[in-house]
């Protein structure tokens, strides 16, 4: 198996996925508001999609982790195709508002649910001895997100919101082609099989790993702030006299800063450690929240987005390694699934809260709430991430 070819292929998969994410996730508010949905309903649609993803991601990730290559690649292709079909149907004229909202919800769910499976593709090939640098691949994804966000903002401004859907459909088609082109030789399923007698159930997991589960609350709170401000950037910019093109520039600045850190993430993590990176990420989110609250110009918001390099760029990739530190090998599938689900649930709650706050109390109230979420999340992480559960200590001695 050609390592260079496979790495390029996986980078292309990350590129297509995250470029599409810039449209269907970050410009969802812009798209749905333009279609006549009030802000609270937009928040409900996005929250419902993320909640469905939250409850299905652990199941999908565990199934992909334990199954063979055929099931893994089949799940990725199936979810990609479903997402594409849902978004394509939105281009039909005369759809009832409820059906339109349900189609977007299903598209968001299937798109979001692909994320842990995309990571599982990398794990699958690494288990077969293929050297894929996840940090570099994820940096490619962030760079493509940045470029797409910048382009989509201007594209919507010039050609309307349907142009965003058309671009995302092309990118999802590319995801399908890349997945279909992966080599199918070998089977990496055996490396993750866990004895059912040793692995615990959900209720027991919370008893075994109390400190770990408490730290997930901090990640959830930070995800609420991050999702709320990112999805309602359009409202923040409209408050300052801007529009969708400014959203594109802001997302470009954030993801460009993030990509630069992700390229060197492995070296950064080796020097600072998982716990310190989580704390620094929380503090960066808190600083960003305060600066957002007092931002009085479009340029200042752009400046705030530079903090993505020490907030999201630290918190997002280190979660995988943090779970590996705090959860024993027999429960690793659930540990990874729960940390992913906590972030997804936080995004869902943030989307919902943002819509309600913007519609009923205004943008300023949303930004005040964001400071509270970021402060609470940072405090929880500071108090919990250095703790190690007794069960983990017993299984590693």
mmCIF file of C-alpha atoms in Angstrom:
data_model
loop_
_atom_site.group_PDB
_atom_site.id
_atom_site.type_symbol
_atom_site.label_atom_id
_atom_site.label_comp_id
_atom_site.label_asym_id
_atom_site.label_seq_id
_atom_site.Cartn_x
_atom_site.Cartn_y
_atom_site.Cartn_z
ATOM 1 C CA UNK A 1 0.000 0.000 0.000
ATOM 2 C CA UNK A 2 1.482 3.348 -1.084
ATOM 3 C CA UNK A 3 1.764 5.549 2.028
ATOM 4 C CA UNK A 4 2.277 8.789 0.091
ATOM 5 C CA UNK A 5 -0.707 8.172 -2.166
ATOM 6 C CA UNK A 6 -2.900 7.211 0.780
ATOM 7 C CA UNK A 7 -1.874 10.282 2.785
ATOM 8 C CA UNK A 8 -2.701 12.547 -0.161
ATOM 9 C CA UNK A 9 -6.029 10.763 -0.591
ATOM 10 C CA UNK A 10 -6.903 11.189 3.079
ATOM 11 C CA UNK A 11 -5.871 14.865 2.971
ATOM 12 C CA UNK A 12 -8.183 15.297 -0.032
ATOM 13 C CA UNK A 13 -11.005 13.696 1.968
ATOM 14 C CA UNK A 14 -10.406 16.129 4.833
ATOM 15 C CA UNK A 15 -10.240 19.013 2.352
ATOM 16 C CA UNK A 16 -13.597 18.160 0.751
ATOM 17 C CA UNK A 17 -15.357 17.453 4.058
ATOM 18 C CA UNK A 18 -14.279 20.626 5.846
ATOM 19 C CA UNK A 19 -14.823 22.847 2.811
ATOM 20 C CA UNK A 20 -18.401 21.534 2.693
ATOM 21 C CA UNK A 21 -18.687 22.089 6.463
ATOM 22 C CA UNK A 22 -17.984 25.794 5.902
ATOM 23 C CA UNK A 23 -21.213 25.933 3.929
ATOM 24 C CA UNK A 24 -23.690 23.556 5.534
ATOM 25 C CA UNK A 25 -22.680 24.349 9.125
ATOM 26 C CA UNK A 26 -21.181 27.835 9.371
ATOM 27 C CA UNK A 27 -23.503 29.426 6.805
ATOM 28 C CA UNK A 28 -26.591 27.524 7.937
ATOM 29 C CA UNK A 29 -27.935 30.576 9.757
ATOM 30 C CA UNK A 30 -27.359 32.798 6.727
ATOM 31 C CA UNK A 31 -29.055 30.233 4.461
ATOM 32 C CA UNK A 32 -32.108 29.576 6.635
ATOM 33 C CA UNK A 33 -32.653 33.228 7.534
ATOM 34 C CA UNK A 34 -32.640 34.023 3.811
ATOM 35 C CA UNK A 35 -35.301 31.332 3.304
ATOM 36 C CA UNK A 36 -37.597 33.103 5.774
ATOM 37 C CA UNK A 37 -36.977 31.152 8.991
ATOM 38 C CA UNK A 38 -36.820 33.244 12.195
ATOM 39 C CA UNK A 39 -33.659 33.003 14.307
ATOM 40 C CA UNK A 40 -35.247 30.804 16.983
ATOM 41 C CA UNK A 41 -36.345 28.230 14.397
ATOM 42 C CA UNK A 42 -32.888 28.271 12.820
ATOM 43 C CA UNK A 43 -31.402 27.489 16.217
ATOM 44 C CA UNK A 44 -33.924 24.692 16.743
ATOM 45 C CA UNK A 45 -33.142 23.064 13.379
ATOM 46 C CA UNK A 46 -29.385 23.179 13.948
ATOM 47 C CA UNK A 47 -29.722 22.021 17.554
ATOM 48 C CA UNK A 48 -31.949 19.101 16.578
ATOM 49 C CA UNK A 49 -29.508 17.994 13.892
ATOM 50 C CA UNK A 50 -26.598 18.157 16.296
ATOM 51 C CA UNK A 51 -28.559 16.364 19.041
ATOM 52 C CA UNK A 52 -29.370 13.495 16.698
ATOM 53 C CA UNK A 53 -25.697 13.338 15.801
ATOM 54 C CA UNK A 54 -24.745 13.423 19.482
ATOM 55 C CA UNK A 55 -26.875 10.383 20.320
ATOM 56 C CA UNK A 56 -25.912 8.391 17.219
ATOM 57 C CA UNK A 57 -22.171 9.209 17.068
ATOM 58 C CA UNK A 58 -21.192 6.885 19.955
ATOM 59 C CA UNK A 59 -23.063 4.004 18.331
ATOM 60 C CA UNK A 60 -21.652 4.675 14.870
ATOM 61 C CA UNK A 61 -18.107 5.184 16.171
ATOM 62 C CA UNK A 62 -18.221 1.983 18.258
ATOM 63 C CA UNK A 63 -19.634 -0.006 15.342
ATOM 64 C CA UNK A 64 -16.981 1.334 12.973
ATOM 65 C CA UNK A 65 -14.241 0.664 15.540
ATOM 66 C CA UNK A 66 -15.282 -2.955 15.978
ATOM 67 C CA UNK A 67 -16.284 -3.779 12.408
ATOM 68 C CA UNK A 68 -14.346 -4.592 9.283
ATOM 69 C CA UNK A 69 -13.339 -2.240 6.509
ATOM 70 C CA UNK A 70 -16.442 -2.921 4.403
ATOM 71 C CA UNK A 71 -18.792 -1.673 7.115
ATOM 72 C CA UNK A 72 -16.650 1.383 7.861
ATOM 73 C CA UNK A 73 -16.369 2.570 4.273
ATOM 74 C CA UNK A 74 -19.988 1.649 3.587
ATOM 75 C CA UNK A 75 -21.147 3.797 6.529
ATOM 76 C CA UNK A 76 -19.050 6.753 5.343
ATOM 77 C CA UNK A 77 -20.424 6.497 1.805
ATOM 78 C CA UNK A 78 -23.999 5.999 3.011
ATOM 79 C CA UNK A 79 -23.967 9.063 5.256
ATOM 80 C CA UNK A 80 -22.295 11.157 2.550
ATOM 81 C CA UNK A 81 -24.913 10.136 -0.012
ATOM 82 C CA UNK A 82 -27.790 10.795 2.393
ATOM 83 C CA UNK A 83 -26.451 14.249 3.225
ATOM 84 C CA UNK A 84 -26.068 15.086 -0.471
ATOM 85 C CA UNK A 85 -29.609 13.930 -1.275
ATOM 86 C CA UNK A 86 -31.105 16.003 1.551
ATOM 87 C CA UNK A 87 -29.300 19.178 0.498
ATOM 88 C CA UNK A 88 -30.090 18.594 -3.200
ATOM 89 C CA UNK A 89 -33.807 18.345 -2.351
ATOM 90 C CA UNK A 90 -33.630 21.862 -0.869
ATOM 91 C CA UNK A 91 -33.198 23.215 -4.402
ATOM 92 C CA UNK A 92 -36.726 22.067 -5.324
ATOM 93 C CA UNK A 93 -39.286 24.859 -5.497
ATOM 94 C CA UNK A 94 -42.431 25.026 -3.400
ATOM 95 C CA UNK A 95 -41.356 22.855 -0.485
ATOM 96 C CA UNK A 96 -43.479 23.362 2.664
ATOM 97 C CA UNK A 97 -41.459 25.083 5.419
ATOM 98 C CA UNK A 98 -41.677 22.064 7.735
ATOM 99 C CA UNK A 99 -40.379 19.675 5.069
ATOM 100 C CA UNK A 100 -37.634 22.159 4.157
ATOM 101 C CA UNK A 101 -36.530 22.339 7.792
ATOM 102 C CA UNK A 102 -36.628 18.532 8.190
ATOM 103 C CA UNK A 103 -34.511 18.045 5.063
ATOM 104 C CA UNK A 104 -31.895 20.497 6.313
ATOM 105 C CA UNK A 105 -31.970 18.829 9.729
ATOM 106 C CA UNK A 106 -31.404 15.389 8.171
ATOM 107 C CA UNK A 107 -28.615 16.782 6.009
ATOM 108 C CA UNK A 108 -26.887 18.312 9.040
ATOM 109 C CA UNK A 109 -27.297 15.111 11.055
ATOM 110 C CA UNK A 110 -25.817 12.822 8.401
ATOM 111 C CA UNK A 111 -23.012 15.298 7.667
ATOM 112 C CA UNK A 112 -22.100 15.761 11.342
ATOM 113 C CA UNK A 113 -22.280 12.026 12.045
ATOM 114 C CA UNK A 114 -19.545 11.437 9.461
ATOM 115 C CA UNK A 115 -16.891 13.189 11.570
ATOM 116 C CA UNK A 116 -15.921 10.310 13.924
ATOM 117 C CA UNK A 117 -16.043 7.900 10.995
ATOM 118 C CA UNK A 118 -13.654 10.069 9.034
ATOM 119 C CA UNK A 119 -11.282 9.781 12.002
ATOM 120 C CA UNK A 120 -11.865 6.017 12.045
ATOM 121 C CA UNK A 121 -10.700 5.818 8.426
ATOM 122 C CA UNK A 122 -7.352 7.232 9.544
ATOM 123 C CA UNK A 123 -7.180 4.820 12.499
ATOM 124 C CA UNK A 124 -8.004 1.922 10.178
ATOM 125 C CA UNK A 125 -5.071 2.609 7.876
ATOM 126 C CA UNK A 126 -2.677 3.420 10.729
ATOM 127 C CA UNK A 127 -3.480 0.022 12.233
ATOM 128 C CA UNK A 128 -2.454 -1.525 8.900
ATOM 129 C CA UNK A 129 0.953 0.176 9.154
ATOM 130 C CA UNK A 130 0.254 3.215 6.956
ATOM 131 C CA UNK A 131 1.895 6.395 8.239
ATOM 132 C CA UNK A 132 -0.842 9.041 7.949
ATOM 133 C CA UNK A 133 -0.036 12.290 9.787
ATOM 134 C CA UNK A 134 -3.417 13.211 11.254
ATOM 135 C CA UNK A 135 -2.256 16.687 12.296
ATOM 136 C CA UNK A 136 -1.236 17.602 8.744
ATOM 137 C CA UNK A 137 -4.433 16.132 7.276
ATOM 138 C CA UNK A 138 -6.527 18.063 9.781
ATOM 139 C CA UNK A 139 -4.561 21.218 8.937
ATOM 140 C CA UNK A 140 -5.433 20.703 5.277
ATOM 141 C CA UNK A 141 -9.066 20.452 6.335
ATOM 142 C CA UNK A 142 -8.853 23.682 8.318
ATOM 143 C CA UNK A 143 -7.152 25.481 5.425
ATOM 144 C CA UNK A 144 -9.867 24.319 3.032
ATOM 145 C CA UNK A 145 -12.519 25.444 5.524
ATOM 146 C CA UNK A 146 -10.890 28.870 5.626
ATOM 147 C CA UNK A 147 -10.700 29.203 1.851
ATOM 148 C CA UNK A 148 -14.257 27.912 1.393
ATOM 149 C CA UNK A 149 -15.633 30.222 4.083
ATOM 150 C CA UNK A 150 -14.054 33.209 2.391
ATOM 151 C CA UNK A 151 -15.332 32.155 -1.024
ATOM 152 C CA UNK A 152 -18.840 31.181 0.118
ATOM 153 C CA UNK A 153 -19.354 34.517 1.863
ATOM 154 C CA UNK A 154 -18.699 36.380 -1.369
ATOM 155 C CA UNK A 155 -20.538 33.751 -3.452
ATOM 156 C CA UNK A 156 -23.730 34.177 -1.416
ATOM 157 C CA UNK A 157 -23.379 37.952 -1.645
ATOM 158 C CA UNK A 158 -23.158 37.813 -5.455
ATOM 159 C CA UNK A 159 -25.234 34.761 -6.468
ATOM 160 C CA UNK A 160 -27.619 34.048 -3.589
ATOM 161 C CA UNK A 161 -27.804 31.355 -0.928
ATOM 162 C CA UNK A 162 -28.624 28.472 -3.296
ATOM 163 C CA UNK A 163 -25.123 28.776 -4.750
ATOM 164 C CA UNK A 164 -23.768 27.584 -1.398
ATOM 165 C CA UNK A 165 -25.824 24.389 -1.636
ATOM 166 C CA UNK A 166 -24.586 23.707 -5.177
ATOM 167 C CA UNK A 167 -20.963 24.074 -4.095
ATOM 168 C CA UNK A 168 -21.485 21.770 -1.113
ATOM 169 C CA UNK A 169 -23.044 19.126 -3.356
ATOM 170 C CA UNK A 170 -19.930 19.120 -5.535
ATOM 171 C CA UNK A 171 -17.748 18.736 -2.449
ATOM 172 C CA UNK A 172 -19.865 15.853 -1.109
ATOM 173 C CA UNK A 173 -19.551 14.162 -4.495
ATOM 174 C CA UNK A 174 -15.779 14.484 -4.135
ATOM 175 C CA UNK A 175 -16.038 12.845 -0.681
ATOM 176 C CA UNK A 176 -17.881 9.923 -2.262
ATOM 177 C CA UNK A 177 -15.278 9.515 -4.997
ATOM 178 C CA UNK A 178 -12.382 9.631 -2.519
ATOM 179 C CA UNK A 179 -14.033 7.062 -0.234
ATOM 180 C CA UNK A 180 -14.734 4.763 -3.170
ATOM 181 C CA UNK A 181 -11.079 5.008 -4.179
ATOM 182 C CA UNK A 182 -9.576 3.905 -0.851
ATOM 183 C CA UNK A 183 -7.681 0.591 -1.045
ATOM 184 C CA UNK A 184 -9.676 -2.243 0.478
ATOM 185 C CA UNK A 185 -6.817 -4.637 1.184
ATOM 186 C CA UNK A 186 -6.478 -6.030 4.696
ATOM 187 C CA UNK A 187 -8.724 -5.635 7.690
ATOM 188 C CA UNK A 188 -7.913 -3.525 10.721
ATOM 189 C CA UNK A 189 -10.950 -4.452 12.742
ATOM 190 C CA UNK A 190 -9.105 -6.768 15.086
ATOM 191 C CA UNK A 191 -6.924 -4.048 16.613
ATOM 192 C CA UNK A 192 -9.819 -2.403 18.388
ATOM 193 C CA UNK A 193 -11.870 -5.382 19.499
ATOM 194 C CA UNK A 194 -12.514 -5.196 23.231
ATOM 195 C CA UNK A 195 -13.620 -8.062 25.402
ATOM 196 C CA UNK A 196 -17.265 -7.595 26.337
ATOM 197 C CA UNK A 197 -16.517 -9.093 29.765
ATOM 198 C CA UNK A 198 -13.949 -6.394 30.521
ATOM 199 C CA UNK A 199 -15.711 -3.434 28.930
ATOM 200 C CA UNK A 200 -18.343 -1.714 31.062
ATOM 201 C CA UNK A 201 -21.820 -0.426 30.316
ATOM 202 C CA UNK A 202 -22.793 3.234 30.114
ATOM 203 C CA UNK A 203 -23.895 3.579 33.743
ATOM 204 C CA UNK A 204 -20.759 1.826 34.990
ATOM 205 C CA UNK A 205 -18.611 4.052 32.767
ATOM 206 C CA UNK A 206 -19.823 7.139 34.648
ATOM 207 C CA UNK A 207 -18.964 5.461 37.963
ATOM 208 C CA UNK A 208 -15.515 4.334 36.825
ATOM 209 C CA UNK A 209 -14.449 7.631 35.292
ATOM 210 C CA UNK A 210 -16.019 10.374 37.410
ATOM 211 C CA UNK A 211 -13.285 12.969 36.951
ATOM 212 C CA UNK A 212 -13.100 12.275 33.252
ATOM 213 C CA UNK A 213 -16.866 12.676 32.849
ATOM 214 C CA UNK A 214 -16.806 15.900 34.871
ATOM 215 C CA UNK A 215 -14.138 17.288 32.546
ATOM 216 C CA UNK A 216 -16.454 16.550 29.614
ATOM 217 C CA UNK A 217 -18.859 19.105 31.112
ATOM 218 C CA UNK A 218 -16.152 21.745 30.648
ATOM 219 C CA UNK A 219 -15.706 20.738 27.005
ATOM 220 C CA UNK A 220 -19.483 20.867 26.531
ATOM 221 C CA UNK A 221 -19.685 24.429 27.908
ATOM 222 C CA UNK A 222 -16.837 25.645 25.689
ATOM 223 C CA UNK A 223 -18.500 23.997 22.688
ATOM 224 C CA UNK A 224 -21.707 25.897 23.513
ATOM 225 C CA UNK A 225 -19.864 29.214 23.352
ATOM 226 C CA UNK A 226 -17.948 28.274 20.210
ATOM 227 C CA UNK A 227 -20.991 27.041 18.270
ATOM 228 C CA UNK A 228 -23.203 29.922 19.359
ATOM 229 C CA UNK A 229 -20.813 32.666 18.288
ATOM 230 C CA UNK A 230 -19.713 30.922 15.094
ATOM 231 C CA UNK A 231 -23.229 30.186 13.854
ATOM 232 C CA UNK A 232 -24.482 33.665 14.767
ATOM 233 C CA UNK A 233 -21.519 35.609 13.403
ATOM 234 C CA UNK A 234 -23.955 37.051 10.871
ATOM 235 C CA UNK A 235 -25.933 38.610 13.742
ATOM 236 C CA UNK A 236 -22.743 39.972 15.338
ATOM 237 C CA UNK A 237 -21.660 41.568 12.062
ATOM 238 C CA UNK A 238 -25.122 42.960 11.284
ATOM 239 C CA UNK A 239 -24.998 44.654 14.690
ATOM 240 C CA UNK A 240 -21.794 46.376 13.490
ATOM 241 C CA UNK A 241 -23.132 47.170 9.999
ATOM 242 C CA UNK A 242 -21.635 44.148 8.187
ATOM 243 C CA UNK A 243 -23.001 41.179 6.240
ATOM 244 C CA UNK A 244 -22.338 37.656 4.934
ATOM 245 C CA UNK A 245 -19.098 38.651 3.190
ATOM 246 C CA UNK A 246 -17.705 39.689 6.595
ATOM 247 C CA UNK A 247 -18.697 36.278 8.001
ATOM 248 C CA UNK A 248 -16.605 34.658 5.278
ATOM 249 C CA UNK A 249 -13.580 36.819 6.083
ATOM 250 C CA UNK A 250 -13.913 36.133 9.826
ATOM 251 C CA UNK A 251 -14.107 32.383 9.305
ATOM 252 C CA UNK A 252 -11.134 32.562 6.952
ATOM 253 C CA UNK A 253 -9.041 34.377 9.572
ATOM 254 C CA UNK A 254 -9.993 31.866 12.285
ATOM 255 C CA UNK A 255 -9.358 28.711 10.300
ATOM 256 C CA UNK A 256 -6.148 30.029 8.746
ATOM 257 C CA UNK A 257 -4.795 30.682 12.253
ATOM 258 C CA UNK A 258 -6.002 27.243 13.351
ATOM 259 C CA UNK A 259 -4.386 25.437 10.409
ATOM 260 C CA UNK A 260 -0.956 26.848 11.192
ATOM 261 C CA UNK A 261 -1.064 25.389 14.711
ATOM 262 C CA UNK A 262 -2.468 22.013 13.629
ATOM 263 C CA UNK A 263 0.487 21.373 11.325
ATOM 264 C CA UNK A 264 2.804 21.424 14.354
ATOM 265 C CA UNK A 265 0.293 20.044 16.850
ATOM 266 C CA UNK A 266 2.206 16.811 17.503
ATOM 267 C CA UNK A 267 5.304 18.740 18.569
ATOM 268 C CA UNK A 268 3.261 21.218 20.639
ATOM 269 C CA UNK A 269 1.459 18.400 22.462
ATOM 270 C CA UNK A 270 4.714 16.614 23.261
ATOM 271 C CA UNK A 271 6.067 19.757 24.940
ATOM 272 C CA UNK A 272 2.964 21.001 26.773
ATOM 273 C CA UNK A 273 0.954 17.848 27.487
ATOM 274 C CA UNK A 274 -2.763 17.138 27.108
ATOM 275 C CA UNK A 275 -4.011 18.687 30.361
ATOM 276 C CA UNK A 276 -2.179 21.987 29.906
ATOM 277 C CA UNK A 277 -3.408 22.276 26.320
ATOM 278 C CA UNK A 278 -7.011 21.869 27.490
ATOM 279 C CA UNK A 279 -6.537 24.569 30.138
ATOM 280 C CA UNK A 280 -4.898 26.964 27.684
ATOM 281 C CA UNK A 281 -7.651 26.298 25.188
ATOM 282 C CA UNK A 282 -10.289 27.152 27.792
ATOM 283 C CA UNK A 283 -8.547 30.381 28.801
ATOM 284 C CA UNK A 284 -8.262 31.389 25.134
ATOM 285 C CA UNK A 285 -11.983 30.781 24.630
ATOM 286 C CA UNK A 286 -12.716 32.963 27.681
ATOM 287 C CA UNK A 287 -10.528 35.813 26.408
ATOM 288 C CA UNK A 288 -12.213 35.527 23.017
ATOM 289 C CA UNK A 289 -15.663 35.694 24.639
ATOM 290 C CA UNK A 290 -14.783 38.892 26.528
ATOM 291 C CA UNK A 291 -13.303 40.516 23.426
ATOM 292 C CA UNK A 292 -16.386 39.613 21.378
ATOM 293 C CA UNK A 293 -18.555 41.316 23.991
ATOM 294 C CA UNK A 294 -16.630 44.595 23.745
ATOM 295 C CA UNK A 295 -15.953 44.500 19.992
ATOM 296 C CA UNK A 296 -16.978 47.832 18.471
ATOM 297 C CA UNK A 297 -15.835 47.343 14.875
ATOM 298 C CA UNK A 298 -15.683 44.690 12.169
ATOM 299 C CA UNK A 299 -11.881 44.809 12.178
ATOM 300 C CA UNK A 300 -11.827 44.072 15.924
ATOM 301 C CA UNK A 301 -13.970 40.943 15.371
ATOM 302 C CA UNK A 302 -11.450 39.781 12.773
ATOM 303 C CA UNK A 303 -8.723 40.265 15.379
ATOM 304 C CA UNK A 304 -10.677 38.195 17.902
ATOM 305 C CA UNK A 305 -10.773 35.327 15.418
ATOM 306 C CA UNK A 306 -6.981 34.989 15.568
ATOM 307 C CA UNK A 307 -7.467 33.411 19.026
ATOM 308 C CA UNK A 308 -8.712 30.326 17.193
ATOM 309 C CA UNK A 309 -5.047 29.274 17.090
ATOM 310 C CA UNK A 310 -4.941 28.703 20.860
ATOM 311 C CA UNK A 311 -8.611 27.915 21.557
ATOM 312 C CA UNK A 312 -10.246 25.542 19.068
ATOM 313 C CA UNK A 313 -6.882 24.454 17.611
ATOM 314 C CA UNK A 314 -5.875 23.187 21.070
ATOM 315 C CA UNK A 315 -9.211 21.835 22.304
ATOM 316 C CA UNK A 316 -10.327 19.945 19.194
ATOM 317 C CA UNK A 317 -7.400 17.593 18.389
ATOM 318 C CA UNK A 318 -6.195 17.053 21.971
ATOM 319 C CA UNK A 319 -9.511 15.436 22.936
ATOM 320 C CA UNK A 320 -8.479 12.185 21.250
ATOM 321 C CA UNK A 321 -5.214 11.996 23.228
ATOM 322 C CA UNK A 322 -6.836 13.142 26.487
ATOM 323 C CA UNK A 323 -9.293 10.238 26.346
ATOM 324 C CA UNK A 324 -6.383 7.863 25.767
ATOM 325 C CA UNK A 325 -4.746 9.196 28.970
ATOM 326 C CA UNK A 326 -7.791 9.038 31.214
ATOM 327 C CA UNK A 327 -9.716 5.946 30.072
ATOM 328 C CA UNK A 328 -8.418 2.382 30.220
ATOM 329 C CA UNK A 329 -7.927 0.414 27.015
ATOM 330 C CA UNK A 330 -10.940 -1.819 27.720
ATOM 331 C CA UNK A 331 -13.268 1.210 27.655
ATOM 332 C CA UNK A 332 -11.480 3.267 24.994
ATOM 333 C CA UNK A 333 -14.265 3.088 22.385
ATOM 334 C CA UNK A 334 -16.766 4.579 24.812
ATOM 335 C CA UNK A 335 -14.227 7.116 26.067
ATOM 336 C CA UNK A 336 -13.644 8.455 22.569
ATOM 337 C CA UNK A 337 -17.364 8.345 21.760
ATOM 338 C CA UNK A 338 -18.380 10.260 24.888
ATOM 339 C CA UNK A 339 -15.843 13.051 24.397
ATOM 340 C CA UNK A 340 -17.029 13.490 20.813
ATOM 341 C CA UNK A 341 -20.661 13.398 21.915
ATOM 342 C CA UNK A 342 -20.077 15.981 24.664
ATOM 343 C CA UNK A 343 -18.671 18.451 22.153
ATOM 344 C CA UNK A 344 -21.523 17.723 19.740
ATOM 345 C CA UNK A 345 -24.117 18.165 22.484
ATOM 346 C CA UNK A 346 -22.505 21.462 23.475
ATOM 347 C CA UNK A 347 -22.747 22.654 19.875
ATOM 348 C CA UNK A 348 -26.419 21.668 19.773
ATOM 349 C CA UNK A 349 -27.226 23.531 22.990
ATOM 350 C CA UNK A 350 -25.201 26.530 21.826
ATOM 351 C CA UNK A 351 -27.089 26.691 18.529
ATOM 352 C CA UNK A 352 -30.426 26.551 20.316
ATOM 353 C CA UNK A 353 -29.472 29.092 22.985
ATOM 354 C CA UNK A 354 -28.027 31.455 20.390
ATOM 355 C CA UNK A 355 -31.215 31.468 18.340
ATOM 356 C CA UNK A 356 -33.447 32.118 21.352
ATOM 357 C CA UNK A 357 -31.198 34.831 22.792
ATOM 358 C CA UNK A 358 -30.732 36.691 19.494
ATOM 359 C CA UNK A 359 -34.447 36.682 18.687
ATOM 360 C CA UNK A 360 -35.815 37.562 22.129
ATOM 361 C CA UNK A 361 -33.044 39.468 23.934
ATOM 362 C CA UNK A 362 -30.633 40.579 21.215
ATOM 363 C CA UNK A 363 -27.007 40.014 20.240
ATOM 364 C CA UNK A 364 -25.571 41.678 23.361
ATOM 365 C CA UNK A 365 -27.411 39.215 25.611
ATOM 366 C CA UNK A 366 -26.013 36.333 23.570
ATOM 367 C CA UNK A 367 -22.465 37.666 23.980
ATOM 368 C CA UNK A 368 -22.923 38.071 27.759
ATOM 369 C CA UNK A 369 -24.144 34.465 27.907
ATOM 370 C CA UNK A 370 -21.093 33.419 25.890
ATOM 371 C CA UNK A 371 -18.775 34.915 28.511
ATOM 372 C CA UNK A 372 -20.589 32.926 31.211
ATOM 373 C CA UNK A 373 -20.323 29.666 29.231
ATOM 374 C CA UNK A 374 -16.626 30.156 28.487
ATOM 375 C CA UNK A 375 -15.841 31.078 32.104
ATOM 376 C CA UNK A 376 -17.716 28.069 33.498
ATOM 377 C CA UNK A 377 -16.145 25.689 30.985
ATOM 378 C CA UNK A 378 -12.637 26.949 31.697
ATOM 379 C CA UNK A 379 -13.149 26.637 35.462
ATOM 380 C CA UNK A 380 -14.363 23.047 35.130
ATOM 381 C CA UNK A 381 -11.341 22.081 33.023
ATOM 382 C CA UNK A 382 -8.887 23.741 35.420
ATOM 383 C CA UNK A 383 -10.405 21.804 38.334
ATOM 384 C CA UNK A 384 -10.689 18.391 36.652
ATOM 385 C CA UNK A 385 -8.186 17.671 33.873
ATOM 386 C CA UNK A 386 -5.256 16.951 36.203
ATOM 387 C CA UNK A 387 -7.292 14.390 38.158
ATOM 388 C CA UNK A 388 -7.012 10.688 37.333
ATOM 389 C CA UNK A 389 -9.757 8.236 38.245
ATOM 390 C CA UNK A 390 -8.937 5.358 40.602
ATOM 391 C CA UNK A 391 -10.032 2.767 38.055
ATOM 392 C CA UNK A 392 -7.609 4.160 35.468
ATOM 393 C CA UNK A 393 -4.763 4.018 37.988
ATOM 394 C CA UNK A 394 -5.606 0.408 38.860
ATOM 395 C CA UNK A 395 -5.671 -0.723 35.233
ATOM 396 C CA UNK A 396 -2.385 0.970 34.369
ATOM 397 C CA UNK A 397 -0.364 -0.229 37.363
#
